[in-house]
Tab-separated table of C-alpha atoms and ligand atoms in Angstrom:
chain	number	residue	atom	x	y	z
A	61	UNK	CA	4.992	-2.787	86.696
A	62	UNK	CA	4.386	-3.720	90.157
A	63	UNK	CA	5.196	-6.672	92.369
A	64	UNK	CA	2.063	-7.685	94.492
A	65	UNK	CA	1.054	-10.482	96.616
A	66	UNK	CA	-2.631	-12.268	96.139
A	67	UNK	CA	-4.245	-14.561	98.920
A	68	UNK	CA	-6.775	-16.413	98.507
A	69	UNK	CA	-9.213	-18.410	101.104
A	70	UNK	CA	-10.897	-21.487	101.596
A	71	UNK	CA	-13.855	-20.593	99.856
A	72	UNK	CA	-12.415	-19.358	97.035
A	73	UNK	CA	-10.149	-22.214	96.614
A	74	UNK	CA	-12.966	-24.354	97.712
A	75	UNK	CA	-13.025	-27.085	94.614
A	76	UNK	CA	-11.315	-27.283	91.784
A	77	UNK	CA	-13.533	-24.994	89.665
A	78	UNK	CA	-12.687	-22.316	91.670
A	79	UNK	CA	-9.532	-22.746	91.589
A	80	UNK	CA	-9.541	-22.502	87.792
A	81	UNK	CA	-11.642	-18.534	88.752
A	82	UNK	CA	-8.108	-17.765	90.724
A	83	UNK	CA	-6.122	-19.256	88.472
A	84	UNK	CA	-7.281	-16.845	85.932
A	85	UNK	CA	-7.424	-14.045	87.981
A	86	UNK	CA	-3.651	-14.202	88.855
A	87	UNK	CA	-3.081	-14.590	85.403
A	88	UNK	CA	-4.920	-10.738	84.758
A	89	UNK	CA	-2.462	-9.598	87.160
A	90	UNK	CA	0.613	-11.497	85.246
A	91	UNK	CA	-0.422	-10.014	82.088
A	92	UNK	CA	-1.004	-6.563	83.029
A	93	UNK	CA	3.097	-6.724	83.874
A	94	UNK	CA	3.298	-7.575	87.741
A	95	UNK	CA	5.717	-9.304	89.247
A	96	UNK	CA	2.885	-11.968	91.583
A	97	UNK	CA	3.118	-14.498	94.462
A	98	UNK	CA	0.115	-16.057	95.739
A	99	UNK	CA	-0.488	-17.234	98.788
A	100	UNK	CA	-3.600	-19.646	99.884
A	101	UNK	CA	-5.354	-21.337	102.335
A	102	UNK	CA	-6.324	-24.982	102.162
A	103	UNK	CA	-9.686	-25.360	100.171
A	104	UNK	CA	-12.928	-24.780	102.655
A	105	UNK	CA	-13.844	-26.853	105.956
A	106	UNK	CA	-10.435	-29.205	105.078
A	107	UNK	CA	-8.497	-27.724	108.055
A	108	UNK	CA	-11.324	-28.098	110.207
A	109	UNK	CA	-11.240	-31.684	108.977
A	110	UNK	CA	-7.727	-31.747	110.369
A	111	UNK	CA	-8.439	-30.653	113.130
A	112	UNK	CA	-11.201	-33.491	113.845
A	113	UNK	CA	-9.002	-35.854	113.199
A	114	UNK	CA	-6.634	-35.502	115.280
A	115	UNK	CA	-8.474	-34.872	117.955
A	116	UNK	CA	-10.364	-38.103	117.422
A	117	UNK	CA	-6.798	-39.850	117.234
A	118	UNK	CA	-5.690	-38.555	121.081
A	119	UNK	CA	-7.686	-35.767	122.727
A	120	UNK	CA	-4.491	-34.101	124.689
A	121	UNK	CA	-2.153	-34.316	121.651
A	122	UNK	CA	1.292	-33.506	120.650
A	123	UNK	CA	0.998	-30.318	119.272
A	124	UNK	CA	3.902	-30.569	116.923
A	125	UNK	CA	2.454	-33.386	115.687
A	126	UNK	CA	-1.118	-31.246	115.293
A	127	UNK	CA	0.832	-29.272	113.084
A	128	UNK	CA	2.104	-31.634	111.068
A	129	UNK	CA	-1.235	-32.614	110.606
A	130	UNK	CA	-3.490	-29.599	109.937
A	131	UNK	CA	-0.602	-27.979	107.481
A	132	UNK	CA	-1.394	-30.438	104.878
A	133	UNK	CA	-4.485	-28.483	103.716
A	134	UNK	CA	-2.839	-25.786	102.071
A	135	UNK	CA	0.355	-27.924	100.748
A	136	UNK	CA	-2.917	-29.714	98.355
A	137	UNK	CA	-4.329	-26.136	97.591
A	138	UNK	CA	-0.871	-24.828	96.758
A	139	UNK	CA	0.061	-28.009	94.210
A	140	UNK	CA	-3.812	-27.537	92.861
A	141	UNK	CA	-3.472	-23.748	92.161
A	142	UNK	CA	0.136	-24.379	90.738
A	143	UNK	CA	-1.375	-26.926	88.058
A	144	UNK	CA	-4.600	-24.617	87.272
A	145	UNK	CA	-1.785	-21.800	87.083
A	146	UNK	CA	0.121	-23.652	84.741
A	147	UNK	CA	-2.935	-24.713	82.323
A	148	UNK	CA	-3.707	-21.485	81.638
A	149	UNK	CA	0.070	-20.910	80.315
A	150	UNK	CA	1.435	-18.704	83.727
A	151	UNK	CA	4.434	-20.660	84.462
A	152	UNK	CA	4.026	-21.716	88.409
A	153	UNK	CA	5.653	-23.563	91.051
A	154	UNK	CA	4.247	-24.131	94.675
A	155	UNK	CA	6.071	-23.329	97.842
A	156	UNK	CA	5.354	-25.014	101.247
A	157	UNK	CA	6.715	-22.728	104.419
A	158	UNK	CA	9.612	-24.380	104.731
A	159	UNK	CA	10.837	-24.041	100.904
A	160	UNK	CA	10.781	-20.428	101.272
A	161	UNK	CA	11.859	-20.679	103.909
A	162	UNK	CA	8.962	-19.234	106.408
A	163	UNK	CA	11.037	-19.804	110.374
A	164	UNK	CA	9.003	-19.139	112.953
A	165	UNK	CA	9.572	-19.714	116.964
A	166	UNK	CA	8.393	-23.020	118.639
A	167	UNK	CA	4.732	-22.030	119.472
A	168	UNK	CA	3.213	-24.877	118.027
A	169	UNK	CA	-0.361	-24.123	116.802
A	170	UNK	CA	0.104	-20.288	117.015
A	171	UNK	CA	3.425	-19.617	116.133
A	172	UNK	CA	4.748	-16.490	114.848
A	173	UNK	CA	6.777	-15.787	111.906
A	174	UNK	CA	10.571	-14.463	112.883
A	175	UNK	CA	11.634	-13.996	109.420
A	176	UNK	CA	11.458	-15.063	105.608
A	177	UNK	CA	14.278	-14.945	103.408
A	178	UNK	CA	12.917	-13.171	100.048
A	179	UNK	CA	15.826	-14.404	98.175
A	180	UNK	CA	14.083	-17.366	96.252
A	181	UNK	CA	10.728	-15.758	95.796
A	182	UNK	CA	12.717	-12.829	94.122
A	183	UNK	CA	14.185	-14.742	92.079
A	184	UNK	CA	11.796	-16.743	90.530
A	185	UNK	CA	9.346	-13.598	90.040
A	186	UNK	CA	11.962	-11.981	88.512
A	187	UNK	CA	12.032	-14.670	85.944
A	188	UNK	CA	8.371	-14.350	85.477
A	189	UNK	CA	7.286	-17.042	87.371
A	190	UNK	CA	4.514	-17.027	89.909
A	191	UNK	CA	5.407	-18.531	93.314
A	192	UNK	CA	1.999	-20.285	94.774
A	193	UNK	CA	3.007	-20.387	98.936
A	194	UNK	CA	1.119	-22.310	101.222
A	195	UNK	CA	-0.351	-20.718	103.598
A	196	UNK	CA	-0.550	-20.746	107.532
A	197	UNK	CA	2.417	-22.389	107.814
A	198	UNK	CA	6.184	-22.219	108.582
A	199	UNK	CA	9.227	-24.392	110.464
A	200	UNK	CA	10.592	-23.812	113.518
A	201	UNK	CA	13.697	-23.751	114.990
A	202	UNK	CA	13.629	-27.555	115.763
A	203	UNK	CA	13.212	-28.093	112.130
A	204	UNK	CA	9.808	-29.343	112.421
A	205	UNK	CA	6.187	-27.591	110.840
A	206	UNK	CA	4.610	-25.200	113.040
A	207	UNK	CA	1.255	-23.003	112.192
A	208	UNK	CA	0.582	-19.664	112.718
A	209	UNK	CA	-2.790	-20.159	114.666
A	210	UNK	CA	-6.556	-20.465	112.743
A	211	UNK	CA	-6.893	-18.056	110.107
A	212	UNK	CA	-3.133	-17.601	109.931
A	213	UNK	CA	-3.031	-17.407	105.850
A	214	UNK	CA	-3.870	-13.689	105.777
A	215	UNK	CA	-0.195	-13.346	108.160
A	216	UNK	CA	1.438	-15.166	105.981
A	217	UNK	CA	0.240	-13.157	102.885
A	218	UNK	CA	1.315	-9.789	104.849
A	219	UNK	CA	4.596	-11.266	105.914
A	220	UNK	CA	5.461	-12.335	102.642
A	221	UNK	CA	4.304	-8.917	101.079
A	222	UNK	CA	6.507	-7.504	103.831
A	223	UNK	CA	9.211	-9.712	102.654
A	224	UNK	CA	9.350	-8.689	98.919
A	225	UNK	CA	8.433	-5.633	99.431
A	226	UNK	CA	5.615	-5.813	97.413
A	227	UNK	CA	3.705	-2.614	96.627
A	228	UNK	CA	0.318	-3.990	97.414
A	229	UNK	CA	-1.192	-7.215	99.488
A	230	UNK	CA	-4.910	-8.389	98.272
A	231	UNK	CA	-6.524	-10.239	100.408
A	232	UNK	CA	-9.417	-11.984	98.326
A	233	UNK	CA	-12.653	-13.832	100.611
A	234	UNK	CA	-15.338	-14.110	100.281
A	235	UNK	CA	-16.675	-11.164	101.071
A	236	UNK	CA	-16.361	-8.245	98.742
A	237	UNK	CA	-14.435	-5.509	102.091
A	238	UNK	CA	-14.704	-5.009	105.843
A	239	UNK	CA	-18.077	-4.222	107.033
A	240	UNK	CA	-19.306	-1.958	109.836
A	241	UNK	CA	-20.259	-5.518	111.054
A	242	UNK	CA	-20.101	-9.259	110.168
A	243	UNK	CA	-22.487	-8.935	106.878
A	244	UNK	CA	-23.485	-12.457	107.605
A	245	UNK	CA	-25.399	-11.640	110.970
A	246	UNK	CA	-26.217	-7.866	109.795
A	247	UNK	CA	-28.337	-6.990	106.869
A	248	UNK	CA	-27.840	-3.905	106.839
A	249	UNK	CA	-23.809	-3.618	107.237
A	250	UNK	CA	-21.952	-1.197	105.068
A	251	UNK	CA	-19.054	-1.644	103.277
A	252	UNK	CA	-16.085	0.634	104.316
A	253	UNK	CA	-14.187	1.645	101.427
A	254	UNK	CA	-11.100	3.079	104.284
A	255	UNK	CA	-10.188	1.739	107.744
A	256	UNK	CA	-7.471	2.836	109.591
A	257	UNK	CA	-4.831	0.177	110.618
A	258	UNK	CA	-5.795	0.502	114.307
A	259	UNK	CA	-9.602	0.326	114.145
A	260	UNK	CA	-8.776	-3.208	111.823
A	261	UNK	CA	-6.760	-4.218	114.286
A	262	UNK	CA	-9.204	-3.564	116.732
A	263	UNK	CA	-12.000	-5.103	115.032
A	264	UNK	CA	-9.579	-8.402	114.225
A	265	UNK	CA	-8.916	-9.083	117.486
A	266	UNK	CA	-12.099	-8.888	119.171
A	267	UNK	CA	-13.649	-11.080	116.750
A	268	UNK	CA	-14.441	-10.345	113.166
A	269	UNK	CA	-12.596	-13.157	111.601
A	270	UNK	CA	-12.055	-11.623	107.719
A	271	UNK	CA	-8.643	-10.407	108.657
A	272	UNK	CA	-6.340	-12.514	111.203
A	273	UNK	CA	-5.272	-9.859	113.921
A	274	UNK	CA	-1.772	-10.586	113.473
A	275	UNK	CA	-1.599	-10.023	109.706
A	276	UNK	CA	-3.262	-6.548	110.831
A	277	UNK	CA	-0.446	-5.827	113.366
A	278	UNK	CA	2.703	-6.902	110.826
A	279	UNK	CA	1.088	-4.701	108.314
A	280	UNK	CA	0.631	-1.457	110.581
A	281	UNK	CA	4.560	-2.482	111.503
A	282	UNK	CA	5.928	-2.710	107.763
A	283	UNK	CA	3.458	-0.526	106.417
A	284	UNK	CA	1.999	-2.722	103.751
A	285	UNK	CA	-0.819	-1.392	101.834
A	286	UNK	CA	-3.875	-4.368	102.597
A	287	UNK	CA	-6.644	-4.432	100.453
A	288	UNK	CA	-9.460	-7.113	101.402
A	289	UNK	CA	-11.583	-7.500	97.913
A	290	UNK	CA	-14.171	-10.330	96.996
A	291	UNK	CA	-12.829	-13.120	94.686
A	292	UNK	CA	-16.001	-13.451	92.955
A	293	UNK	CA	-16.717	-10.084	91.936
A	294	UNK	CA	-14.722	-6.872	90.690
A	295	UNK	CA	-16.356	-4.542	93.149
A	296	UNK	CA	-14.161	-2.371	94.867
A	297	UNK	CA	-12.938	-3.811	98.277
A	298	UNK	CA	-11.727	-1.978	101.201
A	299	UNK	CA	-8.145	-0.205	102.071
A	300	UNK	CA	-6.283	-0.193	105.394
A	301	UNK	CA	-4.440	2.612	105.703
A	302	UNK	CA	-3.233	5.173	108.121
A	303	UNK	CA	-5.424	8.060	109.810
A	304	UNK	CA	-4.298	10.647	107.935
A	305	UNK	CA	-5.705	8.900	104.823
A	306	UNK	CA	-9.072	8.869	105.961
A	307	UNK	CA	-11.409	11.583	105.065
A	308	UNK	CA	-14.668	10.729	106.513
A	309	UNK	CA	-15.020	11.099	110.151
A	310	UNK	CA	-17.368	8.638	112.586
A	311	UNK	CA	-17.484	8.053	115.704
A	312	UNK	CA	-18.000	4.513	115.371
A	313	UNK	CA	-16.539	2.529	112.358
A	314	UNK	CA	-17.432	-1.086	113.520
A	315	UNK	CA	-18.648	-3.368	115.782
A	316	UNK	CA	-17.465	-6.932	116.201
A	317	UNK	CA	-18.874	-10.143	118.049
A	318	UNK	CA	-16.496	-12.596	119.676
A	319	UNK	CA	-18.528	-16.199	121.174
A	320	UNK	CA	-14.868	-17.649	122.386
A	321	UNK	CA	-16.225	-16.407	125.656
A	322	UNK	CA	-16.164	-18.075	128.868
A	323	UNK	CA	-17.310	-16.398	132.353
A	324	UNK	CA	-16.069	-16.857	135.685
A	325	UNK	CA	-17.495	-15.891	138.799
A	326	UNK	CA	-15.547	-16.776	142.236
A	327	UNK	CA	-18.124	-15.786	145.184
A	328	UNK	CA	-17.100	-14.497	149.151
A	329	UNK	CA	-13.492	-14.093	147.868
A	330	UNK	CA	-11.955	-12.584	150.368
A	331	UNK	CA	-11.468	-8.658	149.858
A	332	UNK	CA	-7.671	-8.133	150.409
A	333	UNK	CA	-4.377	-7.652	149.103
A	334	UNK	CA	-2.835	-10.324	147.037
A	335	UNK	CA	-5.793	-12.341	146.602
A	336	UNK	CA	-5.979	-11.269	142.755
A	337	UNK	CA	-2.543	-12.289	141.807
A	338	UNK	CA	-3.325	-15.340	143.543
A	339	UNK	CA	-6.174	-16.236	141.620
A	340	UNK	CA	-4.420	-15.036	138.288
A	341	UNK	CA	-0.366	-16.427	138.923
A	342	UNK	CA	-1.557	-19.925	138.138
A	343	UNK	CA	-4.200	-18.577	135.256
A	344	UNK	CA	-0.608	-17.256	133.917
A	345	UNK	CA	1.527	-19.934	134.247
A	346	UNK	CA	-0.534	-21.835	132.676
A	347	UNK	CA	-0.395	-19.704	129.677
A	348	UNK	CA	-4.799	-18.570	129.632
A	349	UNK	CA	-5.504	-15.461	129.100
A	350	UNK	CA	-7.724	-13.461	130.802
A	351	UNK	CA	-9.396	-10.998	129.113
A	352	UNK	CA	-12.582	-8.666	130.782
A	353	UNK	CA	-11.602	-9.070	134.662
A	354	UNK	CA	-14.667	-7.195	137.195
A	355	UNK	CA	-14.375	-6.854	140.826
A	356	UNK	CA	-17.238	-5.492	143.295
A	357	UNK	CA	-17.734	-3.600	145.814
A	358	UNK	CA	-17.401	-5.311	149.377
A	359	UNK	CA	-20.895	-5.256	150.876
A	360	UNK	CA	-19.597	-6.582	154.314
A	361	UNK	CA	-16.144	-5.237	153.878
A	362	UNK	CA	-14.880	-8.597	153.847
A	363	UNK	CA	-15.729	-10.310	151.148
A	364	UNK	CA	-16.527	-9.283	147.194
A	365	UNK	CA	-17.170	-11.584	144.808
A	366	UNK	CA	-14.457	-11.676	141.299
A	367	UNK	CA	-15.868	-12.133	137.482
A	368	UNK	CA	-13.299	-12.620	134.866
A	369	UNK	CA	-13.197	-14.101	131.466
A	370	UNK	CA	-11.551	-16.521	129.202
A	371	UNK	CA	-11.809	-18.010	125.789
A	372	UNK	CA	-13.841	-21.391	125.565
A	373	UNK	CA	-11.525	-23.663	125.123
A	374	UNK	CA	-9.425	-22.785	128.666
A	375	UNK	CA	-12.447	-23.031	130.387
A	376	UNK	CA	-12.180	-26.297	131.453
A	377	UNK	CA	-8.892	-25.877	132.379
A	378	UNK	CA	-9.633	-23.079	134.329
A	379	UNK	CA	-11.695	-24.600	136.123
A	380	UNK	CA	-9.796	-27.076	137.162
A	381	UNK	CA	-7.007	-24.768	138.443
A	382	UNK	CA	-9.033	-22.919	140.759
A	383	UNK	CA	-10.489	-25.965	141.829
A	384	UNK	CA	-7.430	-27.319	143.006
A	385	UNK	CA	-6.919	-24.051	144.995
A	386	UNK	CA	-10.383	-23.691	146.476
A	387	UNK	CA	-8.799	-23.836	150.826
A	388	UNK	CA	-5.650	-21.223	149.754
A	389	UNK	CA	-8.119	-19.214	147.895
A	390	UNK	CA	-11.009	-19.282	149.937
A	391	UNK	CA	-14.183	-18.724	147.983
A	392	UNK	CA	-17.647	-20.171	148.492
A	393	UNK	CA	-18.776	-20.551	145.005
A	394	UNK	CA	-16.979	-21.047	141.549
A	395	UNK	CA	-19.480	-20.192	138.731
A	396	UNK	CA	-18.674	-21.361	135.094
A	397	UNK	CA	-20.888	-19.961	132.336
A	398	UNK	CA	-20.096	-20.409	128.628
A	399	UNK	CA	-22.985	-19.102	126.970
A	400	UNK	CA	-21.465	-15.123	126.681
A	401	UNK	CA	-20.760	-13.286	123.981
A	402	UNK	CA	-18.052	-10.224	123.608
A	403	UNK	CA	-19.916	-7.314	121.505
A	404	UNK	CA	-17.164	-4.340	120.893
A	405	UNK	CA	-17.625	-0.992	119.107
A	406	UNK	CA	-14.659	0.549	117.470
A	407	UNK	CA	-13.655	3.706	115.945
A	408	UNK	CA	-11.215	6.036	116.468
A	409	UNK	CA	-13.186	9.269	116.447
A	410	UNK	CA	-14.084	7.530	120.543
A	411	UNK	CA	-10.901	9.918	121.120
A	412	UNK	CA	-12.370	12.901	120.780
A	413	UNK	CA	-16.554	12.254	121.382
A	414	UNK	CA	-17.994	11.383	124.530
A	415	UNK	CA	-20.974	9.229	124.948
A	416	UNK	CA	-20.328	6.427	122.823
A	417	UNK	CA	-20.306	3.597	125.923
A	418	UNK	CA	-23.672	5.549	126.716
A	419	UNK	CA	-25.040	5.224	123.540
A	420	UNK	CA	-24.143	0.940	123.271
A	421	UNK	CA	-25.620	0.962	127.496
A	422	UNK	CA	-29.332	2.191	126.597
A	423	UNK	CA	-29.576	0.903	123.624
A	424	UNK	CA	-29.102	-2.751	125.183
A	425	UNK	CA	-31.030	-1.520	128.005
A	426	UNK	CA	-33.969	-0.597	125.959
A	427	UNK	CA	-34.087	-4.170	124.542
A	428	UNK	CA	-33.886	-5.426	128.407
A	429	UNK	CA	-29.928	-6.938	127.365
A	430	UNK	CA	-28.471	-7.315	130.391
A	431	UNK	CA	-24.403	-6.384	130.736
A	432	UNK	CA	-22.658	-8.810	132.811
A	433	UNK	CA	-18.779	-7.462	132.021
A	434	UNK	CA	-17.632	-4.085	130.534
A	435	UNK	CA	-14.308	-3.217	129.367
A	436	UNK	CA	-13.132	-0.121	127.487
A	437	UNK	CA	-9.887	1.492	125.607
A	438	UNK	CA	-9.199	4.423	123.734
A	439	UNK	CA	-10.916	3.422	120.751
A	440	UNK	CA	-12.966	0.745	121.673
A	441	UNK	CA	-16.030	-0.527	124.573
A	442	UNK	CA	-16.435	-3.832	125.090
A	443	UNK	CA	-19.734	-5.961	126.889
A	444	UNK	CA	-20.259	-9.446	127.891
A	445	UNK	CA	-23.996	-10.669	127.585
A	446	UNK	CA	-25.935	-13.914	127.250
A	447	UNK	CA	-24.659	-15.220	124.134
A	448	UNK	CA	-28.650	-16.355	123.347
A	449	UNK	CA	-29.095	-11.809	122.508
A	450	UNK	CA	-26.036	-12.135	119.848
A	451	UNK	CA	-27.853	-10.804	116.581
A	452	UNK	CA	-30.222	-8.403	118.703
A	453	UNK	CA	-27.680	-6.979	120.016
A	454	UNK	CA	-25.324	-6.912	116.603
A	455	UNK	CA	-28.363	-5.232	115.474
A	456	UNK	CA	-29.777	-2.628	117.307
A	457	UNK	CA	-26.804	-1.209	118.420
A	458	UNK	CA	-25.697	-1.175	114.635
A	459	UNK	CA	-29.106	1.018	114.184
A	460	UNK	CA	-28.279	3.361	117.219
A	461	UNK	CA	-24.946	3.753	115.851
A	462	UNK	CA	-26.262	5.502	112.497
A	463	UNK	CA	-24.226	2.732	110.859
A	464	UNK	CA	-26.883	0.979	108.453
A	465	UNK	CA	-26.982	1.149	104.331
A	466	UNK	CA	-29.669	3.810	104.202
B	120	ADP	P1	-11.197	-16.697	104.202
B	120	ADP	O1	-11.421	-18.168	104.174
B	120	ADP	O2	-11.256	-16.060	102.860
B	120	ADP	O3	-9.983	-16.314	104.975
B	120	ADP	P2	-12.835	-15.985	106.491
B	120	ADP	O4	-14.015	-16.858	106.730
B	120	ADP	O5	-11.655	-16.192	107.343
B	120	ADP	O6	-12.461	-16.076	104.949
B	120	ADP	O7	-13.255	-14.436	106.625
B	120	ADP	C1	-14.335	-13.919	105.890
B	120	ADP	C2	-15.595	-13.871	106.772
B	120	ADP	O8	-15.430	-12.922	107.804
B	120	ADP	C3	-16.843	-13.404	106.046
B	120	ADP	O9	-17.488	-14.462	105.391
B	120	ADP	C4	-17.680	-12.786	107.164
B	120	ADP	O10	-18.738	-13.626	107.581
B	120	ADP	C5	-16.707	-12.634	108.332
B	120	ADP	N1	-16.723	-11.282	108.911
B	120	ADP	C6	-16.818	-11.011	110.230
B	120	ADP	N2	-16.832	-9.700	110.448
B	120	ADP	C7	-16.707	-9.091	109.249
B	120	ADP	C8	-16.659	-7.717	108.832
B	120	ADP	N3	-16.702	-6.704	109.718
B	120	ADP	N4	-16.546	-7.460	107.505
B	120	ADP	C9	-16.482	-8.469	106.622
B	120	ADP	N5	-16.540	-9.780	106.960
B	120	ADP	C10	-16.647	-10.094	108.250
B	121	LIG	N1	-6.621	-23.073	106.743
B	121	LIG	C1	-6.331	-22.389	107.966
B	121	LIG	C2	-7.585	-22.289	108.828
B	121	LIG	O1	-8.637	-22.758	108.419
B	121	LIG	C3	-5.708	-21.040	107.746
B	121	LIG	C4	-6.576	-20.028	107.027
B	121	LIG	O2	-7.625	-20.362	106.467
B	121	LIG	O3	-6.180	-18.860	107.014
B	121	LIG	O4	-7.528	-21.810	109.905
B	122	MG	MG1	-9.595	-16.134	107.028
């Protein structure tokens, strides 16, 4: 016997059919002898729903009240899964953050999780009956429902498996693993049967959505065992694991796309000390995060012109800060341009081969892809280019790579 935790996403919980497909798949899990909770998301394109909504009601909204709002969608999937649960004879009851209770800190709209009491849970799967959690959600410490950011389901799964310690955490999409790239956009994309924690965490934060980068951080933490498996199909998904579990080596496990990508070029800034943290202090205060930063050379030794980047939707308000300091700051020109895309390669085997930025430079070269930004780690180079090369890009460089299904 085992005690596991199951999530499932939108798709798969995307009408009611489906749910009926999960329903009976937790129950294969409850009748081999496992202790189960289930966590979901709400059922496809309803959060996004949500999120329309209340945008249409007030454009700069409450955000505690956004919450309140875009939570609902996996409160109805919870209730839904509980019923299908209980049709099929699993005894089932659903649990909204709160109930668990899920307390997070007061981020509204991408709050984190501070801790779950396991108690309940425990309890009831000890009596054999299946918790269904919602999802993506949790209460703060004013009482009132926060969310865990877009995508936030898969952190709540991992939490929750953290929480019980539960021997396993399946992730079911639907996709059938992690890909070398988003399968969608690359033919060609191979399934990984291993990734490390770190190259999944790598991949998850510059872009490929399938696992949310924080349920990819809390399980390197807690060392939960992920799994990320399709829910309409029994093929064998993919394991995140540690390093020393993988046998295979590569230079280059994956390559991720990110279009939440804004550029911004200041021109004739003037080249000295002091003028970066005064174009980034206000940036910070104002909680936007800067990302690929590029500074030239001087050509007159007095002047240089300053590239940086931000996601899309603190653009605007980006703009508008600099704006405001245009006299203290001094430069001629301020350039806005959202049409960039982030294309990273990962893999921990960067470490120990040379070459690898090299490789992703003349490969986009050959295919006259301009770089505008690059920005590397240990494991990991990153470019900015016109967002209109995306799939070329995704492509070739998954070629050059030796990464395709052969
Ligand atoms: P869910 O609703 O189940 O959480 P998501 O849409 O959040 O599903 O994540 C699954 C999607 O992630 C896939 O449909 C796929 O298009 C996308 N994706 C991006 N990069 C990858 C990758 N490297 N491997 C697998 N899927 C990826
Ligand atoms: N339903 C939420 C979203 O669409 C959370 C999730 O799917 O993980 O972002
Ligand atoms: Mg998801």
């Amino acid at each position: 016997m085992a005690r596991i935790v199951q999530k499932f996403g939108g798709t798969s919980v995307g009408d009611v059919e489906r749910i009926g497909h999960v329903a009976r798949r937790v129950k294969r899990e409850v009748d081999a002898g496992n202790e189960v909770a289930v966590v979901v998301s709400a059922m496809t394109g309803v959060t996004n729903q949500l999120v329309e909504r209340v945008r249409e009601a007030a454009r700069l909204h409450d955000a505690r009240e956004y919450d309140a709002v875009v939570a609902t969608g996996e409160q109805v999937a919870a209730g839904l899964l509980a019923l299908a649960l209980q049709a099929i004879g699993v005894s089932a009851r659903s649990f909204l953050g709160w109930q668990v209770p899920i307390l997070t800190d007061d981020a509204h709209g991408r709050a984190r999780i501070q801790s779950i009491d396991p108690t309940l849970l425990l309890q009831r799967m000890a009596d054999g009956q299946v918790p269904v959690i919602a999802g993506f959600q949790g209460i703060g410490p004013d009482r009132r429902i926060t969310t865990l950011g877009r995508g936030g389901s898969d952190t709540t799964a991992v939490a929750i498996a953290a929480a019980v310690a539960a021997e396993r955490c399946d992730i079911y999409t639907d996709v059938d693993g992690v890909y070398t790239c988003d399968p969608r956009i690359v033919t060609k994309a191979r399934k990984l049967a291993r990734i490390t924690y770190e190259e999944m965490l790598e991949l998850a934060s510059q872009g490929a959505r399938v696992l949310h980068t924080r349920s990819v951080e809390m399980a390197m933490n807690h060392r939960v065992r992920v799994q990320v498996l399709s829910s309409f199909d029994d093929s064998p998904g993919t394991l995140v694991v540690d390093e020393d579990e993988i046998m295979e080596q590569r230079t280059v496990s994956g390559i991720a796309y990110s279009r939440d990508e804004a550029k911004v070029t200041l021109t004739h800034v003037a080249d000295r000390p002091g003028v970066a943290a005064a174009i980034f202090g206000p940036l910070a205060d104002a909680s936007i995060n800067v990302d690929m930063i590029v500074q030239n050379v001087s050509a007159d030794g007095e002047t240089t012109d300053l590239t940086f980047t931000v996601t899309r939707a603190d653009l605007d308000k980006t703009m508008q800060l600099l704006q405001a300091r245009q006299a203290e700051l001094g430069y001629r020109a301020l350039l806005p341009d959202p049409k960039v895309v982030k294309i990273s390669v990962i893999g921990i085997g960067m470490r120990s081969h040379a070459g690898v930025a090299l490789t992703m430079f003349r490969t986009l070269a050959e295919r006259g892809i301009n770089i505008q930004v690059i920005s590397t780690s240990e494991i990991k180079v990153s470019v900015l280019i016109a967002e209109e090369y995306t799939e070329l890009a995704l492509r070739v460089l998954h070629t050059a790579y030796g990464l395709d299904v052969t």
